[in-house]
Coordinates of C-alpha atoms in Angstrom, one line a residue:
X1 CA 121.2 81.0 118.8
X2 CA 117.2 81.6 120.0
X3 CA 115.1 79.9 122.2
X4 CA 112.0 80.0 120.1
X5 CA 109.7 78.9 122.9
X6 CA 110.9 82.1 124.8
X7 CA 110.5 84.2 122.4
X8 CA 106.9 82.9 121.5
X9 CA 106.2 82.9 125.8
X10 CA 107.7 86.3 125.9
X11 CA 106.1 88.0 123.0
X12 CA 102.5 86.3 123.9
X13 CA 103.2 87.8 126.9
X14 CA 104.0 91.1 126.3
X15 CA 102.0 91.6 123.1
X16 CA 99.4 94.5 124.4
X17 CA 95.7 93.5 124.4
X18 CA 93.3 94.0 121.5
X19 CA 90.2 96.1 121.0
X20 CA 87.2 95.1 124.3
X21 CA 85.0 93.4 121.7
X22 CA 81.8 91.4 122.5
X23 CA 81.8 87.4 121.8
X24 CA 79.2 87.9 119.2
X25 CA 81.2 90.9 117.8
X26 CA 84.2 88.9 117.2
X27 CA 82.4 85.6 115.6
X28 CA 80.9 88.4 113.1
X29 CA 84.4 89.8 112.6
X30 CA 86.2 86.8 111.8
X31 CA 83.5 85.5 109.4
X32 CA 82.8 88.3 107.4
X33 CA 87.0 88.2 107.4
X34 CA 87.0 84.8 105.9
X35 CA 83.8 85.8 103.6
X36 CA 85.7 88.8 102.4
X37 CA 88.0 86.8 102.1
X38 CA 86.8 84.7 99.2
X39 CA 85.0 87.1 97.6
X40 CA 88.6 89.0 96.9
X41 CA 90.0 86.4 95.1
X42 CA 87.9 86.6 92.2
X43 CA 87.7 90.4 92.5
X44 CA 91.7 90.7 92.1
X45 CA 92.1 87.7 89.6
X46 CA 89.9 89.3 87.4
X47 CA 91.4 92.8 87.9
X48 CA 95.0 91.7 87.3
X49 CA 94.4 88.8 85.1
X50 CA 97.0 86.7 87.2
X51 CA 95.6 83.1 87.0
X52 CA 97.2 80.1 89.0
X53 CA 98.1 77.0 87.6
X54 CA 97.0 75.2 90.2
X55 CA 93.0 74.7 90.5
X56 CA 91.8 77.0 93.4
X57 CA 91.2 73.9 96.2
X58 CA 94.9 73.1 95.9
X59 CA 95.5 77.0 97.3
X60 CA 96.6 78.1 100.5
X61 CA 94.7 78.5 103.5
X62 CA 93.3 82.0 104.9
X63 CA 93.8 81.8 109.0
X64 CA 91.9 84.5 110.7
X65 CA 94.5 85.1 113.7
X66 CA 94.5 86.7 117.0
X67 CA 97.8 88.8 118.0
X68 CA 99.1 85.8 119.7
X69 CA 98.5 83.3 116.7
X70 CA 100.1 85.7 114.7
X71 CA 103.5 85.7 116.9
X72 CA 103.5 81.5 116.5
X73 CA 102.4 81.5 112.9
X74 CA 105.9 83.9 112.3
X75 CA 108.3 82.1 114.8
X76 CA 107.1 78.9 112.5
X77 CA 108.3 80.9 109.6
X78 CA 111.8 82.6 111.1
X79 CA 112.6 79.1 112.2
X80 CA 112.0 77.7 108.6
X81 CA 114.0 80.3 107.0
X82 CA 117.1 80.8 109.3
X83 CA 117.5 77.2 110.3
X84 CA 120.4 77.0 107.5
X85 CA 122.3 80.1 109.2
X86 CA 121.6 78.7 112.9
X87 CA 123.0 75.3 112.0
X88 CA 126.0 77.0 110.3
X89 CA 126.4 78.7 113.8
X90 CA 125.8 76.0 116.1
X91 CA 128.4 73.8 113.8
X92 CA 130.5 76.7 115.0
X93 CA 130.0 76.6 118.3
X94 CA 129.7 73.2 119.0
X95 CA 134.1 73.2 118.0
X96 CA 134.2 76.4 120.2
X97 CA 135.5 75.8 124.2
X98 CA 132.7 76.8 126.1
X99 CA 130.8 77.4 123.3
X100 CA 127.6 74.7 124.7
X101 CA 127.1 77.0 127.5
X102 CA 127.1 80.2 126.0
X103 CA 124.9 79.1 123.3
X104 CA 122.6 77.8 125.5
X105 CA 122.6 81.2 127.7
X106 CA 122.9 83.6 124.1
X107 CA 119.6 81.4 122.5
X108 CA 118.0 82.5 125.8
X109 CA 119.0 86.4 125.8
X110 CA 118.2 86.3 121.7
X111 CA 115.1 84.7 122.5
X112 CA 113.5 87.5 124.8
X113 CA 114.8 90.2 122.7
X114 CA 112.9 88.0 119.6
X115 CA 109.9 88.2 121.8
X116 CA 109.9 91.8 122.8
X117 CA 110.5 92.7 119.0
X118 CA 107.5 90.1 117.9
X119 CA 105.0 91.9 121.2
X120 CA 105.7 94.9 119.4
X121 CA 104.8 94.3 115.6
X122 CA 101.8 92.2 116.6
X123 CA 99.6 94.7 117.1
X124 CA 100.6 96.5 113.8
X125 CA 99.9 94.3 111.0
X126 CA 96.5 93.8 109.8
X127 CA 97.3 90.8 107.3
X128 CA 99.9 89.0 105.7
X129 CA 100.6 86.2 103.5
X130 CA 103.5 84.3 104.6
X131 CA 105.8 82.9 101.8
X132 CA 107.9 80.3 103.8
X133 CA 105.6 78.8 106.4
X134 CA 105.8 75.6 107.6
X135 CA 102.2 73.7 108.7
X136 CA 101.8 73.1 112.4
X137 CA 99.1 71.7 114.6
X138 CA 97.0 74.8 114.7
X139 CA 98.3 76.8 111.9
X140 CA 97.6 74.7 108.8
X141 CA 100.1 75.3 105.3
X142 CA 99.7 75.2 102.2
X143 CA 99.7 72.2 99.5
X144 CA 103.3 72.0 99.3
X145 CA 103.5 72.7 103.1
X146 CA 104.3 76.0 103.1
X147 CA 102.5 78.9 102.3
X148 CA 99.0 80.6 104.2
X149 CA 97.2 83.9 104.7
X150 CA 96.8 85.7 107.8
X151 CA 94.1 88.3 108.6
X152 CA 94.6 89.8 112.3
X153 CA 91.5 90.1 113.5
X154 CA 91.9 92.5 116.5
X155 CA 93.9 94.7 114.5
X156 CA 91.6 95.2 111.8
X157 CA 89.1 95.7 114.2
X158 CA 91.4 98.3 116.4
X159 CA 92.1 100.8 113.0
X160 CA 88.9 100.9 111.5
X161 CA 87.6 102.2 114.8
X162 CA 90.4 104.6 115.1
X163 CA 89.9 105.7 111.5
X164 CA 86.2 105.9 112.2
X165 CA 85.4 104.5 108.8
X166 CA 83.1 101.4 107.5
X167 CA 83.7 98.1 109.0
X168 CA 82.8 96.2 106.7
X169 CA 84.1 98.5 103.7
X170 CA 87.2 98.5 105.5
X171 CA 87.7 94.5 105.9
X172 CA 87.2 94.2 102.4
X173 CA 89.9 96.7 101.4
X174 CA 92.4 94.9 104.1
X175 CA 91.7 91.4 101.9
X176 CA 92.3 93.0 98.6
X177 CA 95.5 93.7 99.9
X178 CA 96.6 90.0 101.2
X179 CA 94.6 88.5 98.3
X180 CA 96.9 90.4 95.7
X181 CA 99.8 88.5 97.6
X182 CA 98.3 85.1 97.6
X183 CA 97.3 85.6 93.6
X184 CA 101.1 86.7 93.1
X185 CA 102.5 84.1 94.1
X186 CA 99.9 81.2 92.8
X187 CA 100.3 82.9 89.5
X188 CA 103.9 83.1 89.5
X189 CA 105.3 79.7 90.5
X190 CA 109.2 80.5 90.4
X191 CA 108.5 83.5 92.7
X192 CA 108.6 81.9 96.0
X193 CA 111.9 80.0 95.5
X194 CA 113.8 83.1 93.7
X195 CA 113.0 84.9 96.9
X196 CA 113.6 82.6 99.3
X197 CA 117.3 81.7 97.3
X198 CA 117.9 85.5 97.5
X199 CA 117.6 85.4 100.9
X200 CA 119.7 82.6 101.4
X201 CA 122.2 83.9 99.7
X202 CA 122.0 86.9 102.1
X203 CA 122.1 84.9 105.4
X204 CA 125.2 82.6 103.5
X205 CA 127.4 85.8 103.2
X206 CA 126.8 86.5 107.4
X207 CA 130.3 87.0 108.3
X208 CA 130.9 84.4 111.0
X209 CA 134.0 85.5 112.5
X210 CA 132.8 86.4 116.3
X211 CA 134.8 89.7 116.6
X212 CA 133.7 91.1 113.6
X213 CA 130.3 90.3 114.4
X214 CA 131.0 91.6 117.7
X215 CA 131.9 95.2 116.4
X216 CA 128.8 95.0 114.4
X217 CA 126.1 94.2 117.4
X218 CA 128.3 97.0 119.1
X219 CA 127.3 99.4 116.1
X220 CA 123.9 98.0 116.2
X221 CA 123.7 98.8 119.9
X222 CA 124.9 102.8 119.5
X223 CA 122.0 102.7 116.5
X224 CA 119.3 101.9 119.0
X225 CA 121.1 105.1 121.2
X226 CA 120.3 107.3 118.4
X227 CA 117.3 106.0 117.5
X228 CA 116.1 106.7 120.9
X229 CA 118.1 109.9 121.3
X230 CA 116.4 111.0 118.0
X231 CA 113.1 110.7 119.8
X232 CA 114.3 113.5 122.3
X233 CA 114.9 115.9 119.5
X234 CA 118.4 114.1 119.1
X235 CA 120.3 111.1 117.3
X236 CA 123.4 110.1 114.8
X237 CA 122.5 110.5 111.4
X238 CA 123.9 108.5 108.2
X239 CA 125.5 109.8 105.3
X240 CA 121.9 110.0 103.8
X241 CA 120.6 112.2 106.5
X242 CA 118.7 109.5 108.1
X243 CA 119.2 107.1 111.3
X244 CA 120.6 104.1 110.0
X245 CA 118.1 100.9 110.4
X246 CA 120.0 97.6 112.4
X247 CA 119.4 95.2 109.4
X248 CA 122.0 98.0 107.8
X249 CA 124.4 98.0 109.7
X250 CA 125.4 94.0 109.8
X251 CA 125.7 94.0 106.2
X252 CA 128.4 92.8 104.5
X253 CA 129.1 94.9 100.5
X254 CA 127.5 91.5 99.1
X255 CA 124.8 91.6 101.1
X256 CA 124.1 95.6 100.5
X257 CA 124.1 94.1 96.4
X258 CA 121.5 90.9 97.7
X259 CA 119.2 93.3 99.9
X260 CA 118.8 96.1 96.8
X261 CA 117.4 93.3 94.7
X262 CA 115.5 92.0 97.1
X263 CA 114.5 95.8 98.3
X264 CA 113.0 95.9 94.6
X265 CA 110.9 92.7 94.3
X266 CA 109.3 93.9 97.7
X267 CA 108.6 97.4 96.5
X268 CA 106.9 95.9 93.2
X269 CA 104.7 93.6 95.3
X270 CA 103.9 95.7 98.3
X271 CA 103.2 98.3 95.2
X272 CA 101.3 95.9 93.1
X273 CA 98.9 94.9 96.3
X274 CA 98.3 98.5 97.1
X275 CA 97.2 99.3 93.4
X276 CA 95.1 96.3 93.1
X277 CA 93.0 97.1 96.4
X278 CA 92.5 100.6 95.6
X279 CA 91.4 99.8 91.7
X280 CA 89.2 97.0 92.8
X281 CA 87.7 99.4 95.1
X282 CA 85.4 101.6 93.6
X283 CA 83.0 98.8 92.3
X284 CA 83.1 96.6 95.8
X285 CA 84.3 99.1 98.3
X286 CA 82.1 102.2 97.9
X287 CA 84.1 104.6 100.8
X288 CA 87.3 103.3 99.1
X289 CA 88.7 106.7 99.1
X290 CA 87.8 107.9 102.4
X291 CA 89.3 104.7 103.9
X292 CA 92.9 105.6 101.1
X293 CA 93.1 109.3 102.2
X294 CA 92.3 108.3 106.1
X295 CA 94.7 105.5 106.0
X296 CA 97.6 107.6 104.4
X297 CA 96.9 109.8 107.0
X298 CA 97.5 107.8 109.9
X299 CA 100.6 106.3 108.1
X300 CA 102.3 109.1 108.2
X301 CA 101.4 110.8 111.5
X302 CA 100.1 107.9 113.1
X303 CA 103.2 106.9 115.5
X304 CA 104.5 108.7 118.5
X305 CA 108.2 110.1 118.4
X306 CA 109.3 106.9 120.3
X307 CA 107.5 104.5 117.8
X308 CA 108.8 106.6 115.1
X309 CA 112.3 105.6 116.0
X310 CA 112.1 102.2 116.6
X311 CA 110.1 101.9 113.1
X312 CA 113.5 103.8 112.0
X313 CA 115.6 101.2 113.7
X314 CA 114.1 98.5 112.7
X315 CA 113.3 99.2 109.2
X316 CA 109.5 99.8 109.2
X317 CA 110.0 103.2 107.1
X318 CA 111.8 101.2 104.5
X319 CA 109.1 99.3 104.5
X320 CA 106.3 102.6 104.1
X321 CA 108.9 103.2 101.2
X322 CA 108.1 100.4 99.7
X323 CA 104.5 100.7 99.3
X324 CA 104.4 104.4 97.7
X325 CA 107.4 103.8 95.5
X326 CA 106.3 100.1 93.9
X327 CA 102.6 101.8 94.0
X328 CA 103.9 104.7 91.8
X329 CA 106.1 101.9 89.4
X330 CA 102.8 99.9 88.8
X331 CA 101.0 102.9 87.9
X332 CA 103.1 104.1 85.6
X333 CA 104.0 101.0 83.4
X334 CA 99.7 99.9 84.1
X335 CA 99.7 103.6 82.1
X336 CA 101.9 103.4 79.5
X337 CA 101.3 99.8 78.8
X338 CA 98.1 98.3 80.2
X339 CA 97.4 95.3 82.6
X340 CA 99.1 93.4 80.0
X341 CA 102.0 95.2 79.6
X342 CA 102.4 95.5 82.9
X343 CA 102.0 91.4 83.6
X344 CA 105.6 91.2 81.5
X345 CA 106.9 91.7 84.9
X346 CA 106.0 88.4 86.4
X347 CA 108.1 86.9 83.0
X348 CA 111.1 85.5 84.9
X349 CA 114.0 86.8 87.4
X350 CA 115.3 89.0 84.6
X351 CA 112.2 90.9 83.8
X352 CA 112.2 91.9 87.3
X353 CA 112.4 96.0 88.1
X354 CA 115.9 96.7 89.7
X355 CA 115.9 99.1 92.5
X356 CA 116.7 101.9 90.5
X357 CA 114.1 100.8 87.9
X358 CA 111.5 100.8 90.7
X359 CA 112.1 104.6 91.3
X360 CA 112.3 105.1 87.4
X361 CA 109.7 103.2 85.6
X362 CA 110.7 104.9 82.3
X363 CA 113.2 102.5 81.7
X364 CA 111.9 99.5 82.7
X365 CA 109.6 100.1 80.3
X366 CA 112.5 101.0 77.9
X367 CA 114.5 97.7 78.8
X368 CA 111.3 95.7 78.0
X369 CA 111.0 97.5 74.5
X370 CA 114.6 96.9 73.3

């Protein structure tokens, strides 16, 4: 179904050039990156009071990445994760007449469009810590092969020049961030495997049948019409007043029940990470609040209209969501019930906020009580 060297060629490619920094510039950026990134992980263990099992050598690496290292390090990753789907499919296909030569021609058209979509996000993220990597030659795993953090360097270095803010205040606060990942997940060892089995469960209930999916990439395709007619003051609206994203419209009613729980455990980390960097801040980051108010800011006013609809089509917004919605949860259980309290959370599956629980913190805090 993708050519993953295409897409890797064609994002690497097409991925736009980062910030004209000197040599010297960019050996001082990437090691006070990997300095920072150190220093956080004490900073946000002690501020959270996660621990790993797991001494601290056995953790996972921290890969200071250019935009292209980040598009391989994520290819490794979507190969990893769908490789149970695209065998499913190729099992298909391979009983299908024909169905060698238009897999071979459809892995090459899903393999540019991969690229173009990977070209684009590569310049956005500043760091991420990805759950379900594999190792490879250059991009080293974790113990258990899986597992790293990334810091993009160029990026970084692109927004705090745009935000005109600290450098090296502003580094800091971006590993806070990816730290608070990497110490979720080392503290919490069922957490990567109840994710990753949620989202196999998602990818199990694709429909297969080719017409159906048919009707849905057709769908998917008028989407991206609106999206881009929405940027020219125009554009087909869903029932909730907003353009529909393409990840909702090839869901099956299964999957819609999958992606809330999943929607949830996001919010709560992406929350949890945003919380931890800003109450760290104060005592290690001493223009922590000009960077917050700055980078809120260009969150929200940030993209052009264009940009603004792809992010719509392709789920980026949800994604904003996330952060100010699982921000708000954490702050109000860290309120009513202290770090401690609050660490009930990371309990099991079941202590987990639902989706509506993430928007109402009340009562989570009621269904932990009872």
């Amino acid at each position: 179904m993708v050519d993953w060297n295409l897409a890797v060629a064609t994002a690497t490619r097409l991925v736009r050039p980062g910030p004209e920094v000197s040599r010297e510039g960019a050996r001082e950026a990437v090691s006070e990156l990997r300095r920072h990134a150190v220093s956080s992980e004490e900073h946000v263990r002690g501020f959270t009071r996660m621990r790993p099992d797991r001494p601290a050598e056995t953790d996972t690496p921290v890969l200071v990445v250019d935009r292209p290292g980040w598009v391989r390090a994520n290819v490794a990753g979507f190969r990893e994760l769908l490789s149970p789907l695209l065998e499913k499919v190729q099992e298909r296909r391979s009983s299908t007449p024909g169905g060698a030569v238009l897999g071979a021609v459809g892995g090459k058209v899903t393999g540019v469009e991969v690229g173009m979509l990977l070209s684009f996000l590569a310049s956005r993220v500043l760091g991420q810590y990805e759950t379900f990597a594999p190792a490879t030659r250059d991009l080293p795993g974790g113990p258990d092969g899986s597992g790293r953090l990334l810091l993009v360097a160029p990026n970084i270095v692109h927004v705090e020049r745009e935000l005109d803010v600290d450098p090296h205040d502003f580094r800091l606060w971006v590993c806070l961030h990816e730290e608070t990942h990497r110490t979720q997940f080392a503290a919490v060892p069922w957490l990567r495997d109840h994710i990753q089995g949620e989202i196999q469960s998602f990818l199990g209930e694709t429909d297969m049948d080719p017409s159906t999916l048919l009707e849905r990439l057709r769908e998917a395709a008028q989407s991206l019409s609106g999206a881009r007619g929405q940027a020219a003051g125009t554009g087909e609206k869903t029932e909730a007043g907003r353009t529909a994203g393409l990840v909702e419209l090839v869901q099956t009613p299964t999957q819609r029940e999958i992606l809330g729980r999943l929607t949830a455990v996001m919010s709560l980390l992406e929350g949890h990470a945003d919380y931890v960097m800003d109450g760290v801040g104060p005592e290690v980051v001493p223009s922590v609040t000009e960077i917050r108010e700055k980078f809120q800011k260009r969150r929200a006013t940030g993209a052009g209209r264009l940009d603004q609809a792809l992010r719509k089509l392709l789920g980026l917004d949800a994604k904003l969501r996330q952060y100010r919605d699982g921000e708000r949860f954490v702050r109000a259980v860290v309120e009513e019930l202290g770090m401690d309290g609050f660490n009930r959370v990371w309990t099991s599956p079941n202590t987990l906020p639902t989706k509506s629980e993430i928007n109402s913190p009340s009562d989570w805090i009621a269904r932990m009580r009872s």
